[in-house]
XYZ file of C-alpha atoms in Angstrom:
785
model
C -1.300 15.139 11.153
C 1.289 12.677 10.012
C 4.120 14.293 8.090
C 5.346 11.150 6.398
C 4.709 8.461 3.933
C 6.856 5.401 4.561
C 10.382 5.587 3.196
C 11.982 2.249 2.443
C 15.513 1.172 1.608
C 17.608 -1.958 1.982
C 17.919 -3.890 5.209
C 20.902 -3.714 7.506
C 20.887 -7.463 7.709
C 18.549 -10.300 6.819
C 16.664 -10.701 10.087
C 15.345 -14.121 10.889
C 11.625 -14.468 11.631
C 10.626 -15.129 15.195
C 13.712 -13.486 16.720
C 16.198 -16.296 16.045
C 19.654 -15.735 17.409
C 22.323 -13.768 15.594
C 24.835 -16.565 16.163
C 22.639 -19.060 14.338
C 22.388 -16.731 11.360
C 26.156 -16.293 11.260
C 26.612 -20.046 11.284
C 24.040 -20.348 8.527
C 25.846 -17.900 6.300
C 29.142 -19.642 6.944
C 27.626 -22.781 5.475
C 26.187 -21.062 2.420
C 29.422 -20.953 0.450
C 30.196 -24.569 1.126
C 26.717 -25.723 0.196
C 26.748 -23.487 -2.843
C 29.825 -25.286 -4.044
C 28.132 -28.635 -3.462
C 25.058 -27.543 -5.421
C 27.216 -26.204 -8.241
C 28.989 -29.553 -8.474
C 25.630 -31.265 -8.923
C 24.514 -28.959 -11.721
C 25.283 -29.076 -15.397
C 28.334 -27.221 -16.750
C 26.045 -24.564 -18.192
C 24.373 -24.007 -14.852
C 27.745 -23.732 -13.117
C 28.599 -20.869 -15.462
C 25.913 -18.689 -13.929
C 27.388 -19.142 -10.475
C 30.928 -18.358 -11.559
C 32.152 -21.914 -10.923
C 34.460 -24.042 -13.085
C 33.800 -23.404 -16.747
C 32.241 -20.021 -16.115
C 32.764 -17.450 -18.800
C 30.992 -15.484 -21.432
C 31.210 -12.158 -19.572
C 28.742 -9.391 -20.214
C 28.086 -10.557 -23.720
C 27.138 -14.121 -22.797
C 24.061 -15.502 -24.564
C 21.305 -15.837 -21.961
C 20.003 -18.939 -23.724
C 23.233 -20.755 -22.828
C 22.585 -20.349 -19.107
C 20.738 -22.967 -17.103
C 18.743 -21.895 -14.057
C 19.192 -23.411 -10.606
C 17.216 -26.600 -10.081
C 15.573 -26.813 -6.669
C 15.494 -30.214 -5.053
C 12.110 -31.932 -4.897
C 11.268 -33.235 -1.426
C 7.639 -34.396 -1.594
C 5.422 -33.286 1.280
C 1.808 -34.346 1.598
C -0.333 -31.217 2.048
C -3.633 -32.947 1.329
C -6.730 -31.163 2.662
C -10.344 -32.319 2.606
C -9.441 -35.453 0.653
C -7.950 -33.448 -2.224
C -4.516 -34.985 -2.746
C -1.822 -32.334 -2.982
C 1.878 -33.127 -2.905
C 4.177 -30.126 -2.511
C 7.735 -30.900 -3.671
C 9.056 -27.438 -2.757
C 7.575 -26.958 0.697
C 11.096 -27.144 2.115
C 11.941 -23.744 0.616
C 10.031 -22.204 3.532
C 12.859 -23.283 5.849
C 14.771 -20.039 5.945
C 17.075 -21.379 8.655
C 18.092 -24.245 6.364
C 21.469 -23.385 4.771
C 20.435 -25.252 1.620
C 17.551 -22.815 1.193
C 19.848 -19.836 1.487
C 22.261 -21.416 -0.966
C 19.430 -21.908 -3.453
C 18.304 -18.296 -3.094
C 21.866 -17.112 -3.610
C 22.078 -19.244 -6.737
C 18.798 -17.778 -8.023
C 20.096 -14.245 -7.470
C 23.358 -15.056 -9.231
C 21.558 -16.656 -12.181
C 19.304 -13.634 -12.596
C 22.281 -11.285 -12.456
C 24.041 -13.280 -15.170
C 20.906 -13.355 -17.326
C 20.667 -9.552 -17.143
C 24.324 -8.926 -17.970
C 23.687 -8.606 -21.696
C 21.012 -5.984 -20.937
C 23.277 -3.885 -18.719
C 23.705 -1.088 -21.282
C 19.920 -0.834 -21.601
C 19.503 -0.838 -17.824
C 22.045 1.954 -17.526
C 20.264 3.979 -20.198
C 16.888 3.547 -18.523
C 18.314 4.454 -15.140
C 19.899 7.624 -16.482
C 16.613 8.591 -18.155
C 14.725 8.151 -14.887
C 17.275 10.082 -12.843
C 17.259 12.887 -15.410
C 13.521 13.406 -14.839
C 13.974 13.938 -11.085
C 14.563 17.404 -9.706
C 17.920 17.299 -7.880
C 16.450 19.373 -5.051
C 12.781 19.322 -4.150
C 10.644 20.465 -1.229
C 7.007 19.729 -0.422
C 4.430 22.436 0.028
C 4.718 23.242 3.756
C 1.863 22.504 6.156
C 1.258 24.750 9.158
C 0.676 23.249 12.544
C 0.527 25.815 15.322
C 3.635 27.998 15.350
C 5.519 26.024 12.704
C 5.451 25.180 9.006
C 6.490 21.563 8.383
C 7.780 20.054 5.142
C 9.866 17.272 3.624
C 12.683 17.880 1.159
C 15.197 15.946 -0.915
C 18.739 17.087 -1.640
C 20.744 16.446 -4.791
C 22.485 13.084 -4.687
C 20.882 11.979 -1.405
C 18.978 8.706 -1.223
C 16.530 9.813 1.463
C 14.608 12.956 2.425
C 14.911 15.332 5.348
C 12.027 16.452 7.539
C 12.235 20.171 8.308
C 10.276 23.059 9.752
C 10.338 26.841 9.736
C 8.874 29.192 12.310
C 5.596 30.883 11.351
C 6.060 34.615 10.845
C 4.042 37.424 12.412
C 0.514 37.487 13.840
C -0.871 35.891 10.666
C 1.597 33.010 11.051
C 2.784 33.237 7.478
C 5.324 30.980 5.822
C 8.663 32.472 4.798
C 10.477 30.077 2.476
C 13.666 32.089 2.922
C 13.688 31.699 6.709
C 16.215 29.231 8.160
C 14.965 25.655 8.263
C 15.401 23.408 11.264
C 16.183 19.823 10.259
C 14.058 17.583 12.457
C 15.046 14.254 10.968
C 17.679 13.548 8.318
C 17.069 10.064 6.993
C 20.442 10.059 5.262
C 22.089 10.288 8.689
C 19.854 7.544 10.040
C 20.729 5.360 7.044
C 24.447 5.406 7.752
C 25.596 1.900 8.625
C 22.277 0.465 7.467
C 21.406 -1.203 4.178
C 17.673 -0.771 4.730
C 15.774 2.152 6.192
C 12.041 2.555 6.600
C 10.831 5.546 8.613
C 7.186 6.335 9.225
C 4.887 7.980 11.760
C 6.814 11.261 11.734
C 4.594 13.271 14.058
C 5.416 16.490 15.984
C 3.875 16.924 19.419
C 1.068 19.509 19.680
C 3.407 21.949 21.449
C 6.146 21.438 18.839
C 8.744 20.368 21.412
C 9.158 16.740 20.407
C 8.881 14.416 17.439
C 7.537 10.878 17.241
C 9.014 8.667 14.559
C 9.297 4.930 13.942
C 12.205 3.155 12.312
C 12.629 -0.278 10.726
C 16.045 -1.396 9.472
C 15.119 -4.945 8.441
C 12.292 -4.684 5.921
C 10.251 -6.988 8.134
C 8.117 -4.195 9.647
C 9.997 -4.391 12.953
C 9.327 -0.731 13.748
C 10.854 0.898 16.809
C 9.032 3.981 18.069
C 11.276 6.807 19.204
C 10.820 10.310 20.602
C 13.197 13.121 19.668
C 13.701 16.282 21.692
C 13.700 18.979 19.004
C 15.652 21.537 21.014
C 18.657 19.255 21.464
C 18.138 17.027 18.427
C 18.632 13.965 20.660
C 16.355 10.972 21.067
C 14.949 10.205 24.510
C 16.101 6.905 26.058
C 12.701 5.230 25.739
C 12.075 2.989 22.710
C 8.805 1.262 21.844
C 9.435 -2.143 20.279
C 7.509 -3.678 17.362
C 5.127 -0.765 17.052
C 2.745 0.217 14.287
C 0.979 3.523 14.867
C 1.064 6.165 17.608
C -0.664 9.395 18.608
C 0.010 12.255 21.054
C -2.286 13.432 23.813
C -3.297 17.094 23.576
C -0.592 18.282 25.974
C 2.190 16.202 24.385
C 2.974 14.440 27.676
C 1.414 11.070 26.812
C 1.860 8.811 23.805
C -0.523 6.017 22.896
C 0.969 3.415 20.602
C 0.084 0.059 19.041
C 2.211 -3.055 19.367
C 2.120 -6.057 17.046
C 2.236 -9.714 18.026
C 4.536 -12.370 16.549
C 2.277 -12.702 13.496
C 2.476 -8.899 12.983
C -1.173 -8.447 13.958
C -1.598 -4.989 15.494
C -3.311 -6.179 18.649
C -2.316 -4.086 21.701
C -2.765 -0.439 22.708
C -0.163 0.899 25.166
C 0.180 4.203 27.003
C 3.553 5.853 27.647
C 4.129 8.840 29.963
C 6.835 10.833 28.185
C 8.222 12.614 31.257
C 7.498 9.916 33.817
C 9.420 6.940 35.094
C 6.415 4.612 35.427
C 6.328 1.580 33.137
C 4.118 1.682 30.055
C 0.535 0.533 30.558
C -1.328 -1.982 28.412
C -4.633 -0.171 27.860
C -6.463 -2.520 25.504
C -5.853 -5.822 23.762
C -7.807 -6.980 20.723
C -8.398 -10.696 21.231
C -10.227 -11.454 17.986
C -7.616 -12.678 15.450
C -9.643 -11.226 12.580
C -9.143 -7.653 13.859
C -6.271 -5.142 13.801
C -5.882 -1.803 15.536
C -5.024 1.660 14.199
C -4.713 5.056 15.871
C -5.400 8.616 14.781
C -7.083 11.816 15.910
C -10.243 13.534 14.733
C -9.761 16.479 12.399
C -10.477 18.995 15.181
C -7.905 17.335 17.467
C -10.454 16.987 20.273
C -10.663 13.194 20.287
C -8.274 10.299 19.785
C -9.575 7.334 17.820
C -8.709 3.675 18.303
C -10.115 1.756 15.356
C -10.429 -2.004 15.570
C -11.120 -3.303 12.089
C -11.560 -6.532 10.204
C -12.298 -7.020 6.531
C -16.045 -6.781 7.205
C -16.457 -4.868 10.466
C -15.120 -1.882 12.407
C -15.395 -0.624 15.951
C -14.264 2.936 16.735
C -13.352 3.900 20.298
C -12.909 7.538 21.333
C -10.875 9.209 24.078
C -10.743 12.936 24.899
C -7.332 14.092 23.666
C -6.876 16.224 26.797
C -7.764 13.402 29.229
C -5.446 10.457 28.589
C -6.512 8.874 31.897
C -10.162 8.631 30.824
C -11.749 5.465 29.492
C -11.882 4.736 25.785
C -15.497 4.317 24.700
C -16.847 2.586 21.588
C -19.078 4.743 19.441
C -21.244 1.744 18.568
C -21.241 -1.823 19.793
C -19.349 -4.144 17.465
C -21.532 -5.986 14.991
C -20.573 -8.352 12.169
C -20.868 -6.660 8.789
C -21.107 -3.152 10.260
C -18.398 -0.756 9.150
C -18.228 2.907 10.013
C -15.881 5.897 10.178
C -16.159 8.752 12.638
C -15.402 12.475 12.696
C -16.240 15.166 15.224
C -17.093 18.862 15.051
C -18.794 21.245 17.497
C -20.119 18.502 19.759
C -21.487 16.493 16.819
C -20.409 13.049 15.641
C -20.410 12.403 11.901
C -20.628 8.759 10.863
C -20.098 7.211 7.457
C -21.836 3.871 8.038
C -22.952 0.938 5.895
C -26.024 -0.068 7.924
C -28.347 0.216 4.908
C -26.338 -1.696 2.304
C -22.799 -2.373 1.094
C -22.040 1.319 0.564
C -22.150 4.094 3.134
C -24.523 6.848 4.169
C -23.618 9.927 6.225
C -25.393 10.716 9.483
C -24.918 13.293 12.251
C -25.705 12.752 15.926
C -24.965 14.797 19.042
C -22.106 13.592 21.240
C -23.741 12.195 24.400
C -23.243 14.006 27.689
C -20.592 12.527 29.945
C -18.730 10.940 27.026
C -15.396 11.322 28.822
C -15.806 8.807 31.633
C -12.939 8.547 34.096
C -11.184 5.242 34.519
C -12.667 3.279 37.375
C -16.159 4.637 36.719
C -16.424 2.853 33.388
C -17.494 -0.695 32.562
C -13.836 -1.743 32.660
C -10.609 -0.024 33.751
C -9.831 1.080 30.221
C -12.914 0.718 28.023
C -16.345 2.110 28.775
C -19.827 1.445 27.441
C -20.792 2.435 23.862
C -21.596 6.096 23.360
C -24.512 5.418 21.012
C -27.296 2.870 21.045
C -29.351 1.583 18.111
C -32.081 4.117 18.863
C -29.590 6.998 18.678
C -28.569 5.908 15.213
C -32.202 5.595 14.122
C -32.866 9.175 15.247
C -29.681 10.602 13.753
C -29.907 13.347 11.142
C -29.249 11.767 7.738
C -27.077 14.099 5.672
C -26.489 11.738 2.750
C -28.897 8.832 2.246
C -27.776 5.425 1.076
C -27.315 5.138 -2.687
C -26.535 2.257 -5.034
C -24.628 4.569 -7.378
C -22.794 6.965 -5.047
C -20.180 5.643 -2.622
C -18.991 8.126 0.077
C -15.368 7.444 1.028
C -14.048 10.179 3.304
C -15.270 13.200 5.267
C -13.017 16.107 6.284
C -14.536 18.591 8.742
C -13.209 22.121 9.188
C -14.356 24.726 11.682
C -16.883 26.202 9.224
C -17.010 23.690 6.369
C -17.434 20.007 5.542
C -15.684 18.372 2.584
C -16.742 15.006 1.194
C -14.900 12.582 -1.065
C -17.030 10.076 -2.918
C -16.909 7.714 -5.866
C -19.391 7.694 -8.718
C -19.283 5.775 -12.008
C -15.615 4.952 -11.580
C -14.577 8.549 -10.837
C -13.377 10.135 -7.583
C -15.195 13.356 -6.734
C -14.896 16.044 -4.062
C -17.402 18.591 -2.871
C -18.498 20.897 -0.040
C -21.521 19.878 2.025
C -24.182 22.327 3.139
C -25.655 20.404 6.028
C -28.524 22.834 6.661
C -30.642 20.929 4.149
C -32.924 23.935 3.693
C -32.383 24.548 -0.007
C -34.863 24.066 -2.844
C -37.808 25.511 -0.914
C -37.649 23.066 2.015
C -39.171 24.184 5.319
C -37.665 21.332 7.283
C -34.088 20.123 6.971
C -33.590 17.454 4.351
C -30.448 15.775 3.110
C -27.334 17.906 2.788
C -26.585 19.510 -0.547
C -23.185 19.029 -2.154
C -21.322 21.531 -4.314
C -18.769 19.542 -6.358
C -15.289 20.868 -7.023
C -14.758 21.747 -10.686
C -11.802 19.449 -11.393
C -9.706 20.031 -14.533
C -10.067 16.433 -15.779
C -12.840 13.925 -14.966
C -10.330 11.066 -15.382
C -8.377 12.158 -12.339
C -7.476 10.992 -8.884
C -8.334 13.924 -6.607
C -8.274 12.948 -2.962
C -8.354 14.301 0.541
C -5.506 13.422 2.855
C -6.285 10.434 5.036
C -4.445 11.363 8.234
C -4.516 15.163 7.927
C -0.955 15.283 6.576
C -1.918 18.036 4.109
C -4.405 19.912 6.279
C -2.758 20.712 9.589
C -5.197 23.380 10.787
C -8.846 22.782 11.661
C -9.697 26.487 11.570
C -9.037 27.055 7.874
C -10.899 28.623 4.974
C -9.391 26.305 2.391
C -8.797 22.605 1.963
C -5.671 21.104 0.475
C -5.950 18.057 -1.777
C -3.874 15.775 -3.970
C -4.584 15.687 -7.690
C -3.151 13.703 -10.572
C -4.171 12.038 -13.806
C -2.545 9.447 -16.015
C -0.740 12.329 -17.750
C -0.560 14.919 -14.951
C 2.130 14.557 -12.262
C 0.988 14.629 -8.611
C -0.235 18.130 -7.853
C -1.059 19.858 -4.573
C -4.090 22.148 -4.823
C -5.896 24.441 -2.409
C -9.667 24.891 -2.741
C -10.896 28.199 -1.339
C -14.347 27.927 0.202
C -15.032 31.634 -0.274
C -14.903 31.751 -4.076
C -14.873 28.008 -4.929
C -11.608 28.313 -6.809
C -8.783 25.811 -7.053
C -5.229 27.089 -6.766
C -2.283 24.936 -7.799
C 0.332 25.139 -5.072
C 2.829 22.748 -6.570
C 3.172 20.069 -9.211
C 5.782 17.365 -8.863
C 8.608 18.411 -11.176
C 9.290 15.935 -13.986
C 12.163 17.386 -15.975
C 11.820 17.185 -19.741
C 8.260 15.845 -19.608
C 5.707 17.373 -21.979
C 2.178 16.012 -21.349
C 0.938 17.285 -24.707
C 2.928 14.520 -26.411
C 0.731 11.823 -24.831
C -2.936 10.871 -24.804
C -5.194 8.913 -22.456
C -8.591 7.328 -22.868
C -10.929 4.914 -21.152
C -12.402 1.866 -22.843
C -14.599 -0.947 -21.548
C -14.303 -4.708 -21.590
C -17.259 -7.013 -21.111
C -16.898 -9.918 -18.702
C -18.542 -13.286 -19.301
C -21.446 -12.361 -16.993
C -22.033 -9.094 -18.868
C -20.298 -6.814 -16.359
C -18.538 -3.864 -17.970
C -14.939 -3.476 -16.771
C -13.170 -0.105 -17.220
C -9.693 -0.066 -18.750
C -7.532 3.072 -18.880
C -4.941 3.565 -21.656
C -2.064 5.991 -22.246
C 0.319 6.230 -25.188
C 2.609 8.586 -27.052
C 0.617 10.247 -29.824
C 3.425 10.240 -32.384
C 4.152 6.537 -31.824
C 0.609 5.196 -31.706
C 0.564 4.426 -35.418
C -1.731 1.914 -37.062
C -2.169 -1.636 -35.900
C -1.239 -3.493 -32.710
C 1.478 -2.190 -30.423
C 3.553 -3.563 -27.532
C 1.268 -3.189 -24.525
C 1.717 -3.475 -20.756
C -1.465 -4.374 -18.840
C -1.564 -3.754 -15.089
C -4.031 -4.739 -12.406
C -4.600 -5.212 -8.683
C -8.197 -6.015 -7.734
C -8.214 -6.799 -4.007
C -9.102 -5.357 -0.588
C -11.414 -2.793 -2.152
C -8.365 -0.639 -2.916
C -8.651 1.798 -5.801
C -5.573 2.277 -7.964
C -7.316 5.008 -9.960
C -5.586 7.264 -12.477
C -2.046 7.670 -11.209
C 0.905 9.267 -12.914
C 4.228 7.418 -13.016
C 7.234 9.368 -14.265
C 9.198 6.163 -14.831
C 6.660 5.044 -17.431
C 7.787 7.776 -19.802
C 10.715 5.515 -20.735
C 8.228 2.936 -22.007
C 5.882 5.431 -23.660
C 8.751 7.020 -25.569
C 9.607 3.601 -27.037
C 6.097 3.130 -28.408
C 4.625 1.016 -25.606
C 0.933 1.410 -24.779
C 0.176 1.287 -21.041
C -3.148 -0.069 -19.807
C -4.735 -0.613 -16.403
C -7.735 -2.887 -15.872
C -9.916 -1.921 -12.909
C -11.201 -5.392 -12.133
C -13.709 -6.475 -9.508
C -12.170 -6.858 -6.067
C -10.874 -3.287 -6.210
C -12.906 -0.274 -5.145
C -12.881 1.835 -8.300
C -16.582 1.309 -8.988
C -17.788 1.412 -5.383
C -18.208 -0.952 -2.498
C -20.235 -3.572 -4.381
C -17.433 -3.778 -6.958
C -15.181 -4.930 -4.138
C -17.660 -7.434 -2.717
C -18.132 -8.966 -6.161
C -14.412 -9.809 -6.313
C -13.673 -11.414 -2.930
C -14.241 -14.743 -1.164
C -16.426 -17.047 -3.308
C -16.564 -14.370 -6.038
C -12.782 -13.936 -6.281
C -12.653 -15.663 -9.660
C -14.345 -12.556 -11.086
C -11.094 -10.625 -10.595
C -9.177 -13.025 -12.829
C -11.828 -13.416 -15.523
C -12.284 -9.613 -15.616
C -8.549 -9.245 -16.213
C -8.569 -11.862 -18.967
C -11.630 -10.225 -20.559
C -9.758 -6.898 -20.528
C -6.749 -8.477 -22.248
C -8.962 -10.166 -24.833
C -10.732 -6.876 -25.538
C -7.410 -5.104 -26.108
C -6.376 -7.812 -28.576
C -9.749 -7.893 -30.300
C -9.827 -4.088 -30.617
C -6.426 -4.005 -32.296
C -4.484 -2.379 -29.499
C -2.080 -5.297 -29.263
C -1.511 -9.007 -29.983
C -0.768 -11.829 -27.517
C 2.855 -11.888 -28.650
C 3.079 -8.166 -27.748
C 1.138 -8.280 -24.465
C 2.919 -8.242 -21.086
C 1.022 -8.259 -17.800
C 2.200 -7.137 -14.371
C 0.907 -6.933 -10.826
C 2.289 -6.463 -7.344
C 1.470 -8.356 -4.118
C -2.242 -9.207 -4.451
C -1.813 -7.960 -8.025
C 0.789 -10.718 -8.354
C -1.967 -13.175 -7.469
C -4.055 -11.577 -10.221
C -1.460 -12.048 -12.961
C -0.428 -15.468 -11.624
C -3.978 -16.811 -11.768
C -4.561 -15.215 -15.190
C -1.390 -16.910 -16.460
C -2.606 -20.311 -15.262
C -5.982 -19.766 -16.921
C -4.730 -18.342 -20.246
C -0.984 -18.885 -20.712
C -1.469 -18.455 -24.478
C -2.709 -14.876 -24.097
C 0.486 -13.251 -22.839
C 4.038 -12.761 -24.040
C 5.501 -12.243 -20.552
C 4.535 -11.800 -16.917
C 6.169 -9.604 -14.275
C 4.955 -10.684 -10.830
C 6.301 -8.490 -8.029
C 6.242 -9.899 -4.471
C 3.339 -12.085 -5.678
C 0.865 -13.830 -3.390
C 0.765 -17.123 -5.299
C 0.881 -19.988 -2.748
C -2.604 -19.180 -1.516
C -3.725 -22.371 0.191
C -0.496 -23.244 1.995
C -0.133 -19.688 3.259
C -3.732 -19.360 4.427
C -3.473 -22.696 6.257
C -0.576 -21.374 8.351
C -1.910 -19.023 11.021
C 1.594 -18.179 12.266
C 2.312 -16.207 9.087
C 1.609 -12.454 9.248
C -1.726 -11.400 7.734
C -3.169 -14.944 7.594
C -5.993 -14.949 10.152
C -7.047 -11.374 9.504
C -7.438 -12.144 5.812
C -9.870 -15.043 6.189
C -12.571 -12.497 5.315
C -10.756 -11.549 2.105
C -9.800 -14.927 0.617
C -11.514 -17.483 2.843
C -10.371 -20.064 5.368
C -9.153 -23.200 3.584
C -9.878 -25.253 6.686
C -13.525 -24.945 5.643
C -14.322 -27.222 2.661
C -16.391 -24.645 0.765
C -13.701 -21.961 1.113
C -11.006 -24.442 0.121
C -12.883 -25.312 -3.082
C -12.944 -21.778 -4.456
C -9.350 -21.054 -3.371
C -8.159 -24.301 -4.935
C -9.688 -23.223 -8.245
C -7.400 -20.196 -8.612
C -4.311 -20.632 -6.386
C -1.520 -20.005 -8.936
C 1.012 -22.396 -7.374
C -1.518 -25.234 -7.180
C -2.786 -24.837 -10.742
C 0.469 -25.013 -12.687
C 0.387 -27.854 -15.197
C 2.570 -29.078 -18.063
C 2.542 -26.816 -21.095
C 3.934 -23.656 -22.647
C 3.988 -20.499 -20.531
C 4.930 -16.850 -21.051
C 8.327 -15.594 -19.969
C 8.245 -14.788 -16.250
C 10.110 -12.350 -14.031
C 9.177 -12.906 -10.380
C 10.547 -10.454 -7.802
C 10.799 -10.841 -4.021
C 12.436 -9.543 -0.864
C 14.000 -11.951 1.595
C 12.635 -10.054 4.618
C 9.112 -9.601 3.287
C 6.622 -10.151 6.111
C 3.582 -9.581 3.907
C 4.322 -12.029 1.083
C 7.076 -14.424 2.243
C 9.927 -14.960 -0.230
C 9.131 -18.660 -0.498
C 5.867 -18.038 -2.376
C 7.519 -16.767 -5.586
C 10.508 -19.088 -4.975
C 8.242 -22.141 -4.971
C 6.180 -20.851 -7.891
C 9.294 -20.378 -10.024
C 10.677 -23.803 -9.120
C 7.425 -25.604 -9.966
C 6.873 -23.588 -13.150
C 10.317 -24.543 -14.439
C 9.561 -28.203 -13.731
C 6.325 -28.269 -15.783
C 6.839 -25.785 -18.635
C 7.548 -27.250 -22.048
C 8.975 -24.166 -23.780
C 12.318 -22.368 -23.507
C 11.125 -18.915 -22.459
C 13.019 -17.581 -19.428
C 11.728 -17.859 -15.869
C 13.676 -15.553 -13.553
C 13.549 -15.164 -9.785
C 14.943 -11.751 -8.849
C 15.280 -11.757 -5.064
C 16.638 -8.844 -3.061
C 18.426 -10.556 -0.187
C 18.451 -7.411 1.964
C 14.943 -5.964 1.587
C 11.283 -6.527 2.371
C 7.961 -6.000 0.619
C 8.891 -2.651 -0.902
C 12.285 -3.620 -2.280
C 15.127 -1.147 -2.417
C 14.024 2.383 -1.747
C 16.767 4.789 -1.388
C 15.335 6.719 -4.315
C 18.290 5.943 -6.599
C 18.389 2.266 -5.628
C 14.666 1.994 -6.340
C 15.187 3.431 -9.830
C 17.899 0.868 -10.559
C 15.459 -1.909 -9.682
C 12.799 -0.361 -11.897
C 15.286 -0.019 -14.771
C 15.972 -3.755 -14.538
C 12.262 -4.594 -14.715
C 11.731 -2.321 -17.713
C 14.793 -3.776 -19.446
C 13.249 -7.242 -19.114
C 10.001 -6.014 -20.635
C 11.670 -4.193 -23.520
C 13.763 -7.270 -24.242
C 10.628 -9.419 -24.449
C 9.000 -6.902 -26.781
C 12.074 -6.903 -29.007
C 12.720 -3.250 -28.163
C 15.983 -3.687 -26.269
C 17.882 -1.789 -28.941
C 15.798 1.362 -28.627
């Protein structure tokens, strides 16, 4: 059970990729001011105003139209591939160690700050509204693990949470909220002296004596794994460098952890003896550059799982949790296109596997005898032979057969119950499985029967926890789940198996929010090929009125991820000003099942963009909005979505907000030293292959900019982003300014001390969100409201 979701803040310092020396960075920054002055001297008087140079003035009330943005130098570089001539004039912006690059980024940040000065009162108002909706003090519903109840809480005025626990009371191990709490980890203390803080993998040992946690203070995912002694509150001397995932052995004396390589591929499994002096042991190394590793335990805690996964294949290796010296053994031999997930209960393996089609079926097979082979008796010192052969899978008991309309996603075993999460017709569903298969007059076992949970709203996102962070005990007569809708704040519920009733344990407090004032509905757009694309809408009832309204359209559409129906308390500030919020669930996501994802990746990726455009056109045609009232936004791969849609239909949108956008697709995917590149060949393609290059070239936002009028653009980035490097939006903005023929603003808002998640002390994050919403309201002409 992991107790944490990642907490992000600002970085302590802008770390240089590849471990460059601190002295070089100091020299670089010393040159920034001088080069900034040189650049300012080469700019127009209006552009010098934004940097505070000679002639600067205007103050907070300066007219943004009088400001001129920084102009990046053009240094042509031939990036021709496959005979397709491509000249990149801004390739040099990748050179982070070049002081001229840093000076340009500083100038961009200063220009954006000056542009937003006139909107400062609106930003302050939005920020105060958002803060006012937060409960000053809040504590999660505690989760029992053994003799302790664990929780996370926030304190009034503090940027970061605390991780705490209370001792279980009496023979029934009850929770007493009034009992003294032991603070295990205070992130506010860890944040002192740091401008960025990301803490994850907060995991108590099975005996409750120690705590695993990982810390990154750069924003570049440079996580250090640490172990804290909970009796003394002190960290042990050992530190695991550049880690990403860890798990305890059953006795808490051994830690397995994953290390990343220079390209941030999670490629090595190491073993650390907590109380020993022996050096850590490299147990396994994943050599295939398409694969990454992840670690977790089965729900019953009996087995540790090492999952090696690519975008189209998985291999799961198991190790007895009480025998860390045994050999890891694959469940099935690795095979291209075969994906599966594993759980264990009572000597049985449960596999969700896609061996019959793109979606998954559920099978059960007995764990083979002698599964826990000792090292030295296995096929290799650390990895043994597969536990199951093809014949074992063919003879396995099929609990849920393959279906074209039902997509199983997650299985959660308990000592006496099985809970399934699946997706059907765009909705997430949960239910209890009766695996006897003897109902309906059957004499021999057939498929399992499923009793669905009676959820309050079919347009909801009701999900099981992924790493057992909500369900800490295997021997339980209830399952805890997360529930929310577009209008319902995140809610923790317990489902009792005995009477099939749902009990609300806690709903995220949103002060002053009244859901009855708002409405939600789902509509459908029709893509050019006839595919129906779902679009969810929310709006304030009293402000809906007649005729088109300002509308914000969101999307993502990649990796098979489902963004579902999620509540966002910050959006109330837009809803209360009459804005309609819409989300298009385009192909490439997972909202409509596995095939929905496959139909929006690789050579079919263009479907994601045309689905999004079809959704926007439907909203205009149906009278929800007009192009001059329509703003689109997406983050990361969603930034690719809105960037490509803007290239294809710049006339359809008033403004675009692209957050940490993946927009320089071909150049990035040609560079295998960049994090995420090789492993994502199965998502986007490999541009070194002519066929892959052709489809990527057709949509790469940076490569498809051309002279003409464009919407207003706000592009956001973090200097230390290892997932989407800062230079992608920097180059996109520079090229867009050079080709656009209108006067609408193009802003590059770069956080020079953060990574992919931006600022994330909770108050700092709200200030960033207030700035984004102020930009949108200004473009809608609602800045005065």
